[in-house]
Amino acid sequence: MVKRKSLLNPDDLDEIKERILSVNEGSERKWGKMTAAQMLRHCDRILQVGCGKVILPKTPFFVKKAGVIAKIEMKIFNNGIPRNMPTFKEVVINENCNLEKARHELLSSLDEFVKNCEKNNVVLDHVLFGQMTKYDWGFLQYKHLDHHLKQFGL
Protein backbone atom coordinates (compact mmCIF):
# COMPACT_ATOMS: atom_id res chain seq x y z
CA MET A 1 0.00 0.00 0.00
CA VAL A 2 1.26 3.45 -0.91
CA LYS A 3 1.82 5.77 2.04
CA ARG A 4 -0.37 8.85 1.96
CA LYS A 5 1.71 11.92 2.77
CA SER A 6 0.36 14.62 5.06
CA LEU A 7 1.41 17.96 6.49
CA LEU A 8 0.64 16.43 9.88
CA ASN A 9 3.59 14.05 9.46
CA PRO A 10 6.77 15.91 10.52
CA ASP A 11 8.91 14.25 7.81
CA ASP A 12 6.43 15.17 5.07
CA LEU A 13 6.14 18.70 6.45
CA ASP A 14 9.93 19.09 6.42
CA GLU A 15 10.07 17.80 2.84
CA ILE A 16 7.49 20.36 1.70
CA LYS A 17 9.31 23.18 3.51
CA GLU A 18 12.61 22.22 1.84
CA ARG A 19 10.92 22.23 -1.56
CA ILE A 20 9.37 25.65 -0.84
CA LEU A 21 12.83 26.95 0.08
CA SER A 22 14.11 25.65 -3.29
CA VAL A 23 11.71 27.84 -5.30
CA ASN A 24 13.52 30.72 -6.99
CA GLU A 25 12.91 33.32 -9.70
CA GLY A 26 14.46 30.92 -12.22
CA SER A 27 12.10 28.06 -11.35
CA GLU A 28 10.41 27.27 -14.68
CA ARG A 29 6.78 26.29 -14.73
CA LYS A 30 5.85 23.14 -16.62
CA TRP A 31 2.19 24.13 -17.06
CA GLY A 32 -0.22 26.91 -16.14
CA LYS A 33 0.15 30.69 -16.08
CA MET A 34 1.37 31.59 -12.57
CA THR A 35 4.88 32.75 -11.82
CA ALA A 36 6.75 31.03 -9.00
CA ALA A 37 5.93 33.91 -6.64
CA GLN A 38 2.23 33.83 -7.58
CA MET A 39 2.19 30.07 -6.98
CA LEU A 40 3.60 30.55 -3.48
CA ARG A 41 0.98 33.21 -2.75
CA HIS A 42 -1.80 30.98 -4.12
CA CYS A 43 -0.68 28.10 -1.88
CA ASP A 44 -0.67 30.50 1.07
CA ARG A 45 -4.29 31.48 0.33
CA ILE A 46 -5.33 27.81 0.13
CA LEU A 47 -3.75 27.12 3.53
CA GLN A 48 -5.71 30.08 4.89
CA VAL A 49 -8.94 28.43 3.70
CA GLY A 50 -8.29 25.59 6.13
CA CYS A 51 -7.74 28.07 8.95
CA GLY A 52 -10.94 29.97 8.15
CA LYS A 53 -9.12 33.16 7.09
CA VAL A 54 -10.18 32.92 3.43
CA ILE A 55 -13.85 32.15 2.85
CA LEU A 56 -14.89 30.47 -0.38
CA PRO A 57 -18.38 30.89 -1.87
CA LYS A 58 -20.86 28.04 -1.61
CA THR A 59 -20.95 25.68 -4.57
CA PRO A 60 -24.01 24.16 -6.25
CA PHE A 61 -25.16 20.82 -4.81
CA PHE A 62 -23.91 18.72 -7.75
CA VAL A 63 -20.50 20.43 -7.72
CA LYS A 64 -20.07 19.71 -4.02
CA LYS A 65 -21.06 16.07 -4.56
CA ALA A 66 -18.41 15.80 -7.30
CA GLY A 67 -15.87 17.36 -4.93
CA VAL A 68 -16.71 14.91 -2.15
CA ILE A 69 -16.26 12.03 -4.61
CA ALA A 70 -12.92 13.50 -5.76
CA LYS A 71 -11.75 13.70 -2.12
CA ILE A 72 -12.67 10.06 -1.55
CA GLU A 73 -10.97 9.03 -4.79
CA MET A 74 -7.75 10.87 -3.83
CA LYS A 75 -7.77 9.16 -0.44
CA ILE A 76 -8.37 5.68 -1.89
CA PHE A 77 -6.05 5.85 -4.90
CA ASN A 78 -3.58 8.44 -3.56
CA ASN A 79 -3.68 10.16 -6.94
CA GLY A 80 -2.66 13.74 -7.55
CA ILE A 81 -4.48 16.83 -8.70
CA PRO A 82 -4.88 17.13 -12.50
CA ARG A 83 -3.09 19.99 -14.25
CA ASN A 84 -4.89 23.23 -15.12
CA MET A 85 -7.88 22.62 -12.85
CA PRO A 86 -10.19 25.61 -12.36
CA THR A 87 -10.18 27.17 -8.91
CA PHE A 88 -12.11 29.71 -6.88
CA LYS A 89 -11.51 33.35 -7.84
CA GLU A 90 -10.80 34.09 -4.15
CA VAL A 91 -7.51 32.17 -4.42
CA VAL A 92 -6.48 33.21 -7.94
CA ILE A 93 -3.40 35.43 -7.86
CA ASN A 94 -3.03 37.79 -10.84
CA GLU A 95 -0.92 40.54 -9.30
CA ASN A 96 2.86 40.56 -9.32
CA CYS A 97 4.30 39.18 -6.09
CA ASN A 98 7.65 39.44 -4.37
CA LEU A 99 9.01 35.90 -4.22
CA GLU A 100 10.76 36.22 -0.85
CA LYS A 101 7.75 37.86 0.78
CA ALA A 102 5.42 35.21 -0.70
CA ARG A 103 7.73 32.43 0.53
CA HIS A 104 7.92 33.91 4.04
CA GLU A 105 4.13 34.30 4.23
CA LEU A 106 3.57 30.75 2.94
CA LEU A 107 5.95 29.25 5.49
CA SER A 108 4.25 31.25 8.27
CA SER A 109 0.82 30.10 7.13
CA LEU A 110 2.09 26.53 6.94
CA ASP A 111 3.22 26.67 10.57
CA GLU A 112 -0.08 28.26 11.61
CA PHE A 113 -2.05 25.62 9.69
CA VAL A 114 -0.22 22.75 11.42
CA LYS A 115 -0.73 24.37 14.85
CA ASN A 116 -4.44 24.80 14.09
CA CYS A 117 -4.66 21.13 13.09
CA GLU A 118 -2.97 20.10 16.34
CA LYS A 119 -5.68 22.06 18.22
CA ASN A 120 -8.49 20.69 15.98
CA ASN A 121 -9.11 24.30 14.96
CA VAL A 122 -9.73 23.89 11.23
CA VAL A 123 -12.74 24.43 8.98
CA LEU A 124 -14.95 21.36 9.33
CA ASP A 125 -17.08 21.81 6.20
CA HIS A 126 -15.32 22.65 2.94
CA VAL A 127 -17.51 24.18 0.22
CA LEU A 128 -16.20 21.64 -2.32
CA PHE A 129 -14.92 18.62 -0.36
CA GLY A 130 -17.66 18.47 2.28
CA GLN A 131 -17.01 17.33 5.85
CA MET A 132 -13.32 17.60 6.74
CA THR A 133 -11.16 16.34 9.58
CA LYS A 134 -7.71 17.62 10.43
CA TYR A 135 -6.40 14.46 8.74
CA ASP A 136 -8.29 15.27 5.53
CA TRP A 137 -6.84 18.79 5.65
CA GLY A 138 -3.29 17.54 6.25
CA PHE A 139 -3.55 15.10 3.34
CA LEU A 140 -5.27 17.45 0.86
CA GLN A 141 -3.05 20.42 1.69
CA TYR A 142 0.02 18.21 1.13
CA LYS A 143 -1.45 17.14 -2.24
CA HIS A 144 -2.09 20.77 -3.21
CA LEU A 145 1.41 21.97 -2.28
CA ASP A 146 2.99 18.92 -3.96
CA HIS A 147 0.99 19.62 -7.14
CA HIS A 148 2.20 23.22 -7.38
CA LEU A 149 5.79 22.48 -6.42
CA LYS A 150 5.86 19.83 -9.19
CA GLN A 151 4.44 22.52 -11.49
CA PHE A 152 7.80 24.26 -11.02
CA GLY A 153 9.91 21.11 -11.21
CA LEU A 154 10.39 20.76 -7.45
JSON list of C-alpha atoms in Angstrom, two decimals:
[
{"chain": "A", "resi": 1, "resn": "MET", "atom": "CA", "xyz": [0.00, 0.00, 0.00]},
{"chain": "A", "resi": 2, "resn": "VAL", "atom": "CA", "xyz": [1.26, 3.45, -0.91]},
{"chain": "A", "resi": 3, "resn": "LYS", "atom": "CA", "xyz": [1.82, 5.77, 2.04]},
{"chain": "A", "resi": 4, "resn": "ARG", "atom": "CA", "xyz": [-0.37, 8.85, 1.96]},
{"chain": "A", "resi": 5, "resn": "LYS", "atom": "CA", "xyz": [1.71, 11.92, 2.77]},
{"chain": "A", "resi": 6, "resn": "SER", "atom": "CA", "xyz": [0.36, 14.62, 5.06]},
{"chain": "A", "resi": 7, "resn": "LEU", "atom": "CA", "xyz": [1.41, 17.96, 6.49]},
{"chain": "A", "resi": 8, "resn": "LEU", "atom": "CA", "xyz": [0.64, 16.43, 9.88]},
{"chain": "A", "resi": 9, "resn": "ASN", "atom": "CA", "xyz": [3.59, 14.05, 9.46]},
{"chain": "A", "resi": 10, "resn": "PRO", "atom": "CA", "xyz": [6.77, 15.91, 10.52]},
{"chain": "A", "resi": 11, "resn": "ASP", "atom": "CA", "xyz": [8.91, 14.25, 7.81]},
{"chain": "A", "resi": 12, "resn": "ASP", "atom": "CA", "xyz": [6.43, 15.17, 5.07]},
{"chain": "A", "resi": 13, "resn": "LEU", "atom": "CA", "xyz": [6.14, 18.70, 6.45]},
{"chain": "A", "resi": 14, "resn": "ASP", "atom": "CA", "xyz": [9.93, 19.09, 6.42]},
{"chain": "A", "resi": 15, "resn": "GLU", "atom": "CA", "xyz": [10.07, 17.80, 2.84]},
{"chain": "A", "resi": 16, "resn": "ILE", "atom": "CA", "xyz": [7.49, 20.36, 1.70]},
{"chain": "A", "resi": 17, "resn": "LYS", "atom": "CA", "xyz": [9.31, 23.18, 3.51]},
{"chain": "A", "resi": 18, "resn": "GLU", "atom": "CA", "xyz": [12.61, 22.22, 1.84]},
{"chain": "A", "resi": 19, "resn": "ARG", "atom": "CA", "xyz": [10.92, 22.23, -1.56]},
{"chain": "A", "resi": 20, "resn": "ILE", "atom": "CA", "xyz": [9.37, 25.65, -0.84]},
{"chain": "A", "resi": 21, "resn": "LEU", "atom": "CA", "xyz": [12.83, 26.95, 0.08]},
{"chain": "A", "resi": 22, "resn": "SER", "atom": "CA", "xyz": [14.11, 25.65, -3.29]},
{"chain": "A", "resi": 23, "resn": "VAL", "atom": "CA", "xyz": [11.71, 27.84, -5.30]},
{"chain": "A", "resi": 24, "resn": "ASN", "atom": "CA", "xyz": [13.52, 30.72, -6.99]},
{"chain": "A", "resi": 25, "resn": "GLU", "atom": "CA", "xyz": [12.91, 33.32, -9.70]},
{"chain": "A", "resi": 26, "resn": "GLY", "atom": "CA", "xyz": [14.46, 30.92, -12.22]},
{"chain": "A", "resi": 27, "resn": "SER", "atom": "CA", "xyz": [12.10, 28.06, -11.35]},
{"chain": "A", "resi": 28, "resn": "GLU", "atom": "CA", "xyz": [10.41, 27.27, -14.68]},
{"chain": "A", "resi": 29, "resn": "ARG", "atom": "CA", "xyz": [6.78, 26.29, -14.73]},
{"chain": "A", "resi": 30, "resn": "LYS", "atom": "CA", "xyz": [5.85, 23.14, -16.62]},
{"chain": "A", "resi": 31, "resn": "TRP", "atom": "CA", "xyz": [2.19, 24.13, -17.06]},
{"chain": "A", "resi": 32, "resn": "GLY", "atom": "CA", "xyz": [-0.22, 26.91, -16.14]},
{"chain": "A", "resi": 33, "resn": "LYS", "atom": "CA", "xyz": [0.15, 30.69, -16.08]},
{"chain": "A", "resi": 34, "resn": "MET", "atom": "CA", "xyz": [1.37, 31.59, -12.57]},
{"chain": "A", "resi": 35, "resn": "THR", "atom": "CA", "xyz": [4.88, 32.75, -11.82]},
{"chain": "A", "resi": 36, "resn": "ALA", "atom": "CA", "xyz": [6.75, 31.03, -9.00]},
{"chain": "A", "resi": 37, "resn": "ALA", "atom": "CA", "xyz": [5.93, 33.91, -6.64]},
{"chain": "A", "resi": 38, "resn": "GLN", "atom": "CA", "xyz": [2.23, 33.83, -7.58]},
{"chain": "A", "resi": 39, "resn": "MET", "atom": "CA", "xyz": [2.19, 30.07, -6.98]},
{"chain": "A", "resi": 40, "resn": "LEU", "atom": "CA", "xyz": [3.60, 30.55, -3.48]},
{"chain": "A", "resi": 41, "resn": "ARG", "atom": "CA", "xyz": [0.98, 33.21, -2.75]},
{"chain": "A", "resi": 42, "resn": "HIS", "atom": "CA", "xyz": [-1.80, 30.98, -4.12]},
{"chain": "A", "resi": 43, "resn": "CYS", "atom": "CA", "xyz": [-0.68, 28.10, -1.88]},
{"chain": "A", "resi": 44, "resn": "ASP", "atom": "CA", "xyz": [-0.67, 30.50, 1.07]},
{"chain": "A", "resi": 45, "resn": "ARG", "atom": "CA", "xyz": [-4.29, 31.48, 0.33]},
{"chain": "A", "resi": 46, "resn": "ILE", "atom": "CA", "xyz": [-5.33, 27.81, 0.13]},
{"chain": "A", "resi": 47, "resn": "LEU", "atom": "CA", "xyz": [-3.75, 27.12, 3.53]},
{"chain": "A", "resi": 48, "resn": "GLN", "atom": "CA", "xyz": [-5.71, 30.08, 4.89]},
{"chain": "A", "resi": 49, "resn": "VAL", "atom": "CA", "xyz": [-8.94, 28.43, 3.70]},
{"chain": "A", "resi": 50, "resn": "GLY", "atom": "CA", "xyz": [-8.29, 25.59, 6.13]},
{"chain": "A", "resi": 51, "resn": "CYS", "atom": "CA", "xyz": [-7.74, 28.07, 8.95]},
{"chain": "A", "resi": 52, "resn": "GLY", "atom": "CA", "xyz": [-10.94, 29.97, 8.15]},
{"chain": "A", "resi": 53, "resn": "LYS", "atom": "CA", "xyz": [-9.12, 33.16, 7.09]},
{"chain": "A", "resi": 54, "resn": "VAL", "atom": "CA", "xyz": [-10.18, 32.92, 3.43]},
{"chain": "A", "resi": 55, "resn": "ILE", "atom": "CA", "xyz": [-13.85, 32.15, 2.85]},
{"chain": "A", "resi": 56, "resn": "LEU", "atom": "CA", "xyz": [-14.89, 30.47, -0.38]},
{"chain": "A", "resi": 57, "resn": "PRO", "atom": "CA", "xyz": [-18.38, 30.89, -1.87]},
{"chain": "A", "resi": 58, "resn": "LYS", "atom": "CA", "xyz": [-20.86, 28.04, -1.61]},
{"chain": "A", "resi": 59, "resn": "THR", "atom": "CA", "xyz": [-20.95, 25.68, -4.57]},
{"chain": "A", "resi": 60, "resn": "PRO", "atom": "CA", "xyz": [-24.01, 24.16, -6.25]},
{"chain": "A", "resi": 61, "resn": "PHE", "atom": "CA", "xyz": [-25.16, 20.82, -4.81]},
{"chain": "A", "resi": 62, "resn": "PHE", "atom": "CA", "xyz": [-23.91, 18.72, -7.75]},
{"chain": "A", "resi": 63, "resn": "VAL", "atom": "CA", "xyz": [-20.50, 20.43, -7.72]},
{"chain": "A", "resi": 64, "resn": "LYS", "atom": "CA", "xyz": [-20.07, 19.71, -4.02]},
{"chain": "A", "resi": 65, "resn": "LYS", "atom": "CA", "xyz": [-21.06, 16.07, -4.56]},
{"chain": "A", "resi": 66, "resn": "ALA", "atom": "CA", "xyz": [-18.41, 15.80, -7.30]},
{"chain": "A", "resi": 67, "resn": "GLY", "atom": "CA", "xyz": [-15.87, 17.36, -4.93]},
{"chain": "A", "resi": 68, "resn": "VAL", "atom": "CA", "xyz": [-16.71, 14.91, -2.15]},
{"chain": "A", "resi": 69, "resn": "ILE", "atom": "CA", "xyz": [-16.26, 12.03, -4.61]},
{"chain": "A", "resi": 70, "resn": "ALA", "atom": "CA", "xyz": [-12.92, 13.50, -5.76]},
{"chain": "A", "resi": 71, "resn": "LYS", "atom": "CA", "xyz": [-11.75, 13.70, -2.12]},
{"chain": "A", "resi": 72, "resn": "ILE", "atom": "CA", "xyz": [-12.67, 10.06, -1.55]},
{"chain": "A", "resi": 73, "resn": "GLU", "atom": "CA", "xyz": [-10.97, 9.03, -4.79]},
{"chain": "A", "resi": 74, "resn": "MET", "atom": "CA", "xyz": [-7.75, 10.87, -3.83]},
{"chain": "A", "resi": 75, "resn": "LYS", "atom": "CA", "xyz": [-7.77, 9.16, -0.44]},
{"chain": "A", "resi": 76, "resn": "ILE", "atom": "CA", "xyz": [-8.37, 5.68, -1.89]},
{"chain": "A", "resi": 77, "resn": "PHE", "atom": "CA", "xyz": [-6.05, 5.85, -4.90]},
{"chain": "A", "resi": 78, "resn": "ASN", "atom": "CA", "xyz": [-3.58, 8.44, -3.56]},
{"chain": "A", "resi": 79, "resn": "ASN", "atom": "CA", "xyz": [-3.68, 10.16, -6.94]},
{"chain": "A", "resi": 80, "resn": "GLY", "atom": "CA", "xyz": [-2.66, 13.74, -7.55]},
{"chain": "A", "resi": 81, "resn": "ILE", "atom": "CA", "xyz": [-4.48, 16.83, -8.70]},
{"chain": "A", "resi": 82, "resn": "PRO", "atom": "CA", "xyz": [-4.88, 17.13, -12.50]},
{"chain": "A", "resi": 83, "resn": "ARG", "atom": "CA", "xyz": [-3.09, 19.99, -14.25]},
{"chain": "A", "resi": 84, "resn": "ASN", "atom": "CA", "xyz": [-4.89, 23.23, -15.12]},
{"chain": "A", "resi": 85, "resn": "MET", "atom": "CA", "xyz": [-7.88, 22.62, -12.85]},
{"chain": "A", "resi": 86, "resn": "PRO", "atom": "CA", "xyz": [-10.19, 25.61, -12.36]},
{"chain": "A", "resi": 87, "resn": "THR", "atom": "CA", "xyz": [-10.18, 27.17, -8.91]},
{"chain": "A", "resi": 88, "resn": "PHE", "atom": "CA", "xyz": [-12.11, 29.71, -6.88]},
{"chain": "A", "resi": 89, "resn": "LYS", "atom": "CA", "xyz": [-11.51, 33.35, -7.84]},
{"chain": "A", "resi": 90, "resn": "GLU", "atom": "CA", "xyz": [-10.80, 34.09, -4.15]},
{"chain": "A", "resi": 91, "resn": "VAL", "atom": "CA", "xyz": [-7.51, 32.17, -4.42]},
{"chain": "A", "resi": 92, "resn": "VAL", "atom": "CA", "xyz": [-6.48, 33.21, -7.94]},
{"chain": "A", "resi": 93, "resn": "ILE", "atom": "CA", "xyz": [-3.40, 35.43, -7.86]},
{"chain": "A", "resi": 94, "resn": "ASN", "atom": "CA", "xyz": [-3.03, 37.79, -10.84]},
{"chain": "A", "resi": 95, "resn": "GLU", "atom": "CA", "xyz": [-0.92, 40.54, -9.30]},
{"chain": "A", "resi": 96, "resn": "ASN", "atom": "CA", "xyz": [2.86, 40.56, -9.32]},
{"chain": "A", "resi": 97, "resn": "CYS", "atom": "CA", "xyz": [4.30, 39.18, -6.09]},
{"chain": "A", "resi": 98, "resn": "ASN", "atom": "CA", "xyz": [7.65, 39.44, -4.37]},
{"chain": "A", "resi": 99, "resn": "LEU", "atom": "CA", "xyz": [9.01, 35.90, -4.22]},
{"chain": "A", "resi": 100, "resn": "GLU", "atom": "CA", "xyz": [10.76, 36.22, -0.85]},
{"chain": "A", "resi": 101, "resn": "LYS", "atom": "CA", "xyz": [7.75, 37.86, 0.78]},
{"chain": "A", "resi": 102, "resn": "ALA", "atom": "CA", "xyz": [5.42, 35.21, -0.70]},
{"chain": "A", "resi": 103, "resn": "ARG", "atom": "CA", "xyz": [7.73, 32.43, 0.53]},
{"chain": "A", "resi": 104, "resn": "HIS", "atom": "CA", "xyz": [7.92, 33.91, 4.04]},
{"chain": "A", "resi": 105, "resn": "GLU", "atom": "CA", "xyz": [4.13, 34.30, 4.23]},
{"chain": "A", "resi": 106, "resn": "LEU", "atom": "CA", "xyz": [3.57, 30.75, 2.94]},
{"chain": "A", "resi": 107, "resn": "LEU", "atom": "CA", "xyz": [5.95, 29.25, 5.49]},
{"chain": "A", "resi": 108, "resn": "SER", "atom": "CA", "xyz": [4.25, 31.25, 8.27]},
{"chain": "A", "resi": 109, "resn": "SER", "atom": "CA", "xyz": [0.82, 30.10, 7.13]},
{"chain": "A", "resi": 110, "resn": "LEU", "atom": "CA", "xyz": [2.09, 26.53, 6.94]},
{"chain": "A", "resi": 111, "resn": "ASP", "atom": "CA", "xyz": [3.22, 26.67, 10.57]},
{"chain": "A", "resi": 112, "resn": "GLU", "atom": "CA", "xyz": [-0.08, 28.26, 11.61]},
{"chain": "A", "resi": 113, "resn": "PHE", "atom": "CA", "xyz": [-2.05, 25.62, 9.69]},
{"chain": "A", "resi": 114, "resn": "VAL", "atom": "CA", "xyz": [-0.22, 22.75, 11.42]},
{"chain": "A", "resi": 115, "resn": "LYS", "atom": "CA", "xyz": [-0.73, 24.37, 14.85]},
{"chain": "A", "resi": 116, "resn": "ASN", "atom": "CA", "xyz": [-4.44, 24.80, 14.09]},
{"chain": "A", "resi": 117, "resn": "CYS", "atom": "CA", "xyz": [-4.66, 21.13, 13.09]},
{"chain": "A", "resi": 118, "resn": "GLU", "atom": "CA", "xyz": [-2.97, 20.10, 16.34]},
{"chain": "A", "resi": 119, "resn": "LYS", "atom": "CA", "xyz": [-5.68, 22.06, 18.22]},
{"chain": "A", "resi": 120, "resn": "ASN", "atom": "CA", "xyz": [-8.49, 20.69, 15.98]},
{"chain": "A", "resi": 121, "resn": "ASN", "atom": "CA", "xyz": [-9.11, 24.30, 14.96]},
{"chain": "A", "resi": 122, "resn": "VAL", "atom": "CA", "xyz": [-9.73, 23.89, 11.23]},
{"chain": "A", "resi": 123, "resn": "VAL", "atom": "CA", "xyz": [-12.74, 24.43, 8.98]},
{"chain": "A", "resi": 124, "resn": "LEU", "atom": "CA", "xyz": [-14.95, 21.36, 9.33]},
{"chain": "A", "resi": 125, "resn": "ASP", "atom": "CA", "xyz": [-17.08, 21.81, 6.20]},
{"chain": "A", "resi": 126, "resn": "HIS", "atom": "CA", "xyz": [-15.32, 22.65, 2.94]},
{"chain": "A", "resi": 127, "resn": "VAL", "atom": "CA", "xyz": [-17.51, 24.18, 0.22]},
{"chain": "A", "resi": 128, "resn": "LEU", "atom": "CA", "xyz": [-16.20, 21.64, -2.32]},
{"chain": "A", "resi": 129, "resn": "PHE", "atom": "CA", "xyz": [-14.92, 18.62, -0.36]},
{"chain": "A", "resi": 130, "resn": "GLY", "atom": "CA", "xyz": [-17.66, 18.47, 2.28]},
{"chain": "A", "resi": 131, "resn": "GLN", "atom": "CA", "xyz": [-17.01, 17.33, 5.85]},
{"chain": "A", "resi": 132, "resn": "MET", "atom": "CA", "xyz": [-13.32, 17.60, 6.74]},
{"chain": "A", "resi": 133, "resn": "THR", "atom": "CA", "xyz": [-11.16, 16.34, 9.58]},
{"chain": "A", "resi": 134, "resn": "LYS", "atom": "CA", "xyz": [-7.71, 17.62, 10.43]},
{"chain": "A", "resi": 135, "resn": "TYR", "atom": "CA", "xyz": [-6.40, 14.46, 8.74]},
{"chain": "A", "resi": 136, "resn": "ASP", "atom": "CA", "xyz": [-8.29, 15.27, 5.53]},
{"chain": "A", "resi": 137, "resn": "TRP", "atom": "CA", "xyz": [-6.84, 18.79, 5.65]},
{"chain": "A", "resi": 138, "resn": "GLY", "atom": "CA", "xyz": [-3.29, 17.54, 6.25]},
{"chain": "A", "resi": 139, "resn": "PHE", "atom": "CA", "xyz": [-3.55, 15.10, 3.34]},
{"chain": "A", "resi": 140, "resn": "LEU", "atom": "CA", "xyz": [-5.27, 17.45, 0.86]},
{"chain": "A", "resi": 141, "resn": "GLN", "atom": "CA", "xyz": [-3.05, 20.42, 1.69]},
{"chain": "A", "resi": 142, "resn": "TYR", "atom": "CA", "xyz": [0.02, 18.21, 1.13]},
{"chain": "A", "resi": 143, "resn": "LYS", "atom": "CA", "xyz": [-1.45, 17.14, -2.24]},
{"chain": "A", "resi": 144, "resn": "HIS", "atom": "CA", "xyz": [-2.09, 20.77, -3.21]},
{"chain": "A", "resi": 145, "resn": "LEU", "atom": "CA", "xyz": [1.41, 21.97, -2.28]},
{"chain": "A", "resi": 146, "resn": "ASP", "atom": "CA", "xyz": [2.99, 18.92, -3.96]},
{"chain": "A", "resi": 147, "resn": "HIS", "atom": "CA", "xyz": [0.99, 19.62, -7.14]},
{"chain": "A", "resi": 148, "resn": "HIS", "atom": "CA", "xyz": [2.20, 23.22, -7.38]},
{"chain": "A", "resi": 149, "resn": "LEU", "atom": "CA", "xyz": [5.79, 22.48, -6.42]},
{"chain": "A", "resi": 150, "resn": "LYS", "atom": "CA", "xyz": [5.86, 19.83, -9.19]},
{"chain": "A", "resi": 151, "resn": "GLN", "atom": "CA", "xyz": [4.44, 22.52, -11.49]},
{"chain": "A", "resi": 152, "resn": "PHE", "atom": "CA", "xyz": [7.80, 24.26, -11.02]},
{"chain": "A", "resi": 153, "resn": "GLY", "atom": "CA", "xyz": [9.91, 21.11, -11.21]},
{"chain": "A", "resi": 154, "resn": "LEU", "atom": "CA", "xyz": [10.39, 20.76, -7.45]}
]
